[in-house]
Short mmCIF file of C-alpha atoms in Angstrom, two decimals:
data_model
loop_
_atom_site.label_atom_id
_atom_site.label_comp_id
_atom_site.label_asym_id
_atom_site.label_seq_id
_atom_site.Cartn_x
_atom_site.Cartn_y
_atom_site.Cartn_z
CA MET A 6 -6.73 4.00 2.79
CA THR A 7 -7.44 0.38 3.63
CA LYS A 8 -11.20 1.00 3.57
CA GLU A 9 -11.00 3.30 0.36
CA ILE A 10 -8.62 0.55 -1.36
CA ARG A 11 -11.05 -2.35 -0.41
CA ALA A 12 -13.82 -0.34 -1.84
CA TYR A 13 -11.99 0.21 -5.08
CA MET A 14 -11.15 -3.67 -4.99
CA ALA A 15 -14.56 -4.56 -4.80
CA VAL A 16 -15.59 -2.10 -7.87
CA LEU A 17 -13.05 -3.97 -10.04
CA GLU A 18 -14.33 -7.16 -9.33
CA GLN A 19 -17.63 -6.04 -10.18
CA PHE A 20 -16.47 -4.40 -13.22
CA PHE A 21 -15.27 -7.60 -14.68
CA SER A 22 -17.89 -9.59 -13.56
CA VAL A 23 -20.13 -8.36 -16.87
CA GLY A 24 -19.02 -7.55 -20.42
CA HIS A 25 -18.28 -4.10 -21.56
CA SER A 26 -17.62 -2.39 -24.52
CA ASP A 27 -14.09 -1.25 -26.03
CA GLY A 28 -14.81 2.40 -25.05
CA GLU A 29 -16.04 1.51 -21.58
CA LEU A 30 -12.98 -0.57 -21.01
CA LEU A 31 -10.48 2.32 -22.41
CA LYS A 32 -12.40 4.68 -19.93
CA PHE A 33 -12.10 2.25 -17.22
CA ARG A 34 -8.19 1.46 -17.95
CA ALA A 35 -7.41 5.25 -17.84
CA GLU A 36 -9.26 5.48 -14.73
CA LEU A 37 -7.47 2.09 -12.92
CA LEU A 38 -3.98 3.64 -14.24
CA LYS A 39 -4.47 6.75 -12.30
CA ARG A 40 -5.47 4.94 -9.24
CA ILE A 41 -2.47 2.66 -9.73
CA GLU A 42 -0.18 5.74 -9.81
CA PHE A 43 -1.74 7.34 -6.74
CA TYR A 44 -1.56 4.05 -4.80
CA GLN A 45 2.05 3.79 -6.06
CA HIS A 46 2.78 7.07 -4.35
CA GLU A 47 1.10 6.09 -1.43
CA ARG A 48 2.94 2.95 -1.06
CA LEU A 49 6.40 4.77 -1.81
CA ILE A 50 5.84 7.33 1.09
CA HIS A 51 4.69 4.42 3.36
CA LEU A 52 7.82 2.16 2.74
CA ILE A 53 10.03 5.55 3.48
CA VAL A 54 8.09 5.90 6.75
CA THR A 55 8.45 2.15 7.52
CA MET A 56 11.95 2.39 7.12
CA SER A 57 12.54 5.29 8.99
CA PHE A 58 10.64 3.65 11.99
CA ALA A 59 12.79 0.74 11.93
CA VAL A 60 15.90 2.75 11.98
CA PHE A 61 14.59 4.79 14.65
CA PHE A 62 13.73 1.52 16.81
CA LEU A 63 17.35 -0.07 16.29
CA MET A 64 18.84 3.43 17.24
CA SER A 65 16.67 3.61 20.27
CA LEU A 66 17.33 -0.30 21.11
CA MET A 67 21.58 0.43 20.73
CA MET A 68 20.90 3.56 23.07
CA CYS A 69 19.31 1.08 25.53
CA SER A 70 21.70 -1.58 25.42
CA ALA A 71 24.51 1.60 26.24
CA ASN A 72 22.69 3.22 28.76
CA PRO A 73 19.43 1.22 29.93
CA GLN A 74 16.82 3.38 31.17
CA VAL A 75 13.34 3.03 31.57
CA GLY A 76 12.39 6.05 28.96
CA LEU A 77 14.64 4.84 26.36
CA MET A 78 13.30 1.16 26.75
CA LEU A 79 9.70 2.75 26.42
CA LEU A 80 10.68 4.47 23.36
CA ALA A 81 12.22 1.39 21.85
CA VAL A 82 8.78 -0.27 22.35
CA LEU A 83 6.92 2.57 20.93
CA PHE A 84 9.06 2.48 17.61
CA LEU A 85 8.45 -1.51 17.57
CA VAL A 86 4.91 -1.04 17.65
CA MET A 87 5.02 1.61 15.27
CA THR A 88 7.25 -0.31 12.69
CA ILE A 89 4.77 -3.25 13.11
CA ALA A 90 1.82 -1.33 12.12
CA TYR A 91 3.48 0.32 9.33
CA ILE A 92 4.73 -2.84 8.02
CA LYS A 93 1.30 -4.25 8.41
CA HIS A 94 -0.17 -1.39 6.10
CA TYR A 95 2.90 -1.46 3.62
CA TYR A 96 2.36 -5.24 3.14
CA PHE A 97 -1.57 -4.44 2.40
CA LEU A 98 -0.77 -1.57 0.12
CA GLU A 99 1.96 -3.64 -1.77
CA ASN A 100 -0.53 -6.41 -2.37
CA SER A 101 -3.27 -4.28 -3.31
CA VAL A 102 -1.40 -2.65 -6.02
CA GLN A 103 0.00 -5.80 -7.29
CA ARG A 104 -3.80 -6.86 -7.60
CA MET A 105 -4.38 -3.73 -9.47
CA TYR A 106 -1.58 -4.47 -11.75
CA LYS A 107 -3.29 -7.88 -12.78
CA PHE A 108 -6.71 -6.28 -13.23
CA TYR A 109 -5.07 -3.66 -15.53
CA TYR A 110 -3.36 -6.61 -17.67
CA ARG A 111 -6.63 -8.30 -17.81
CA ILE A 112 -8.13 -5.02 -19.32
CA GLU A 113 -4.93 -5.07 -21.77
CA ASN A 114 -5.52 -8.42 -22.87
CA LEU A 115 -9.39 -8.08 -23.65
#
C-alpha cells in the first residue's frame, strides 16, 4: 500500500507541474476523489487494527504484571512491536490523505 500511495503522490505532483484544461481538471478531480475515499477507508481499517493491537498489548502487559511468565512477556513484546508498526503505517496513511486533500483543494481553486 505504501508503494501505491507514493506512486500516486508522484502522479499528483507531475499532474500539477503542467497546465490543464477544465475538462482534464474535472476528470482528474473525480479520480482523485475516488482515491481519497479508498484511502480514507484504508485509514479507518488501520485505525481499528492499530487500536486493537494497542489494547491487546495493554491486556498482555497487565497479565504479565499479575502472573509473570516468559510466554506472556513474549506475547506482550510481540503486540508492542505490531502496535509500533501499525502506528507508523497509520501515520503515513494519515499524512498522505491530508496531502491528497490539499491537492483536491488546489483543483477546486483552479
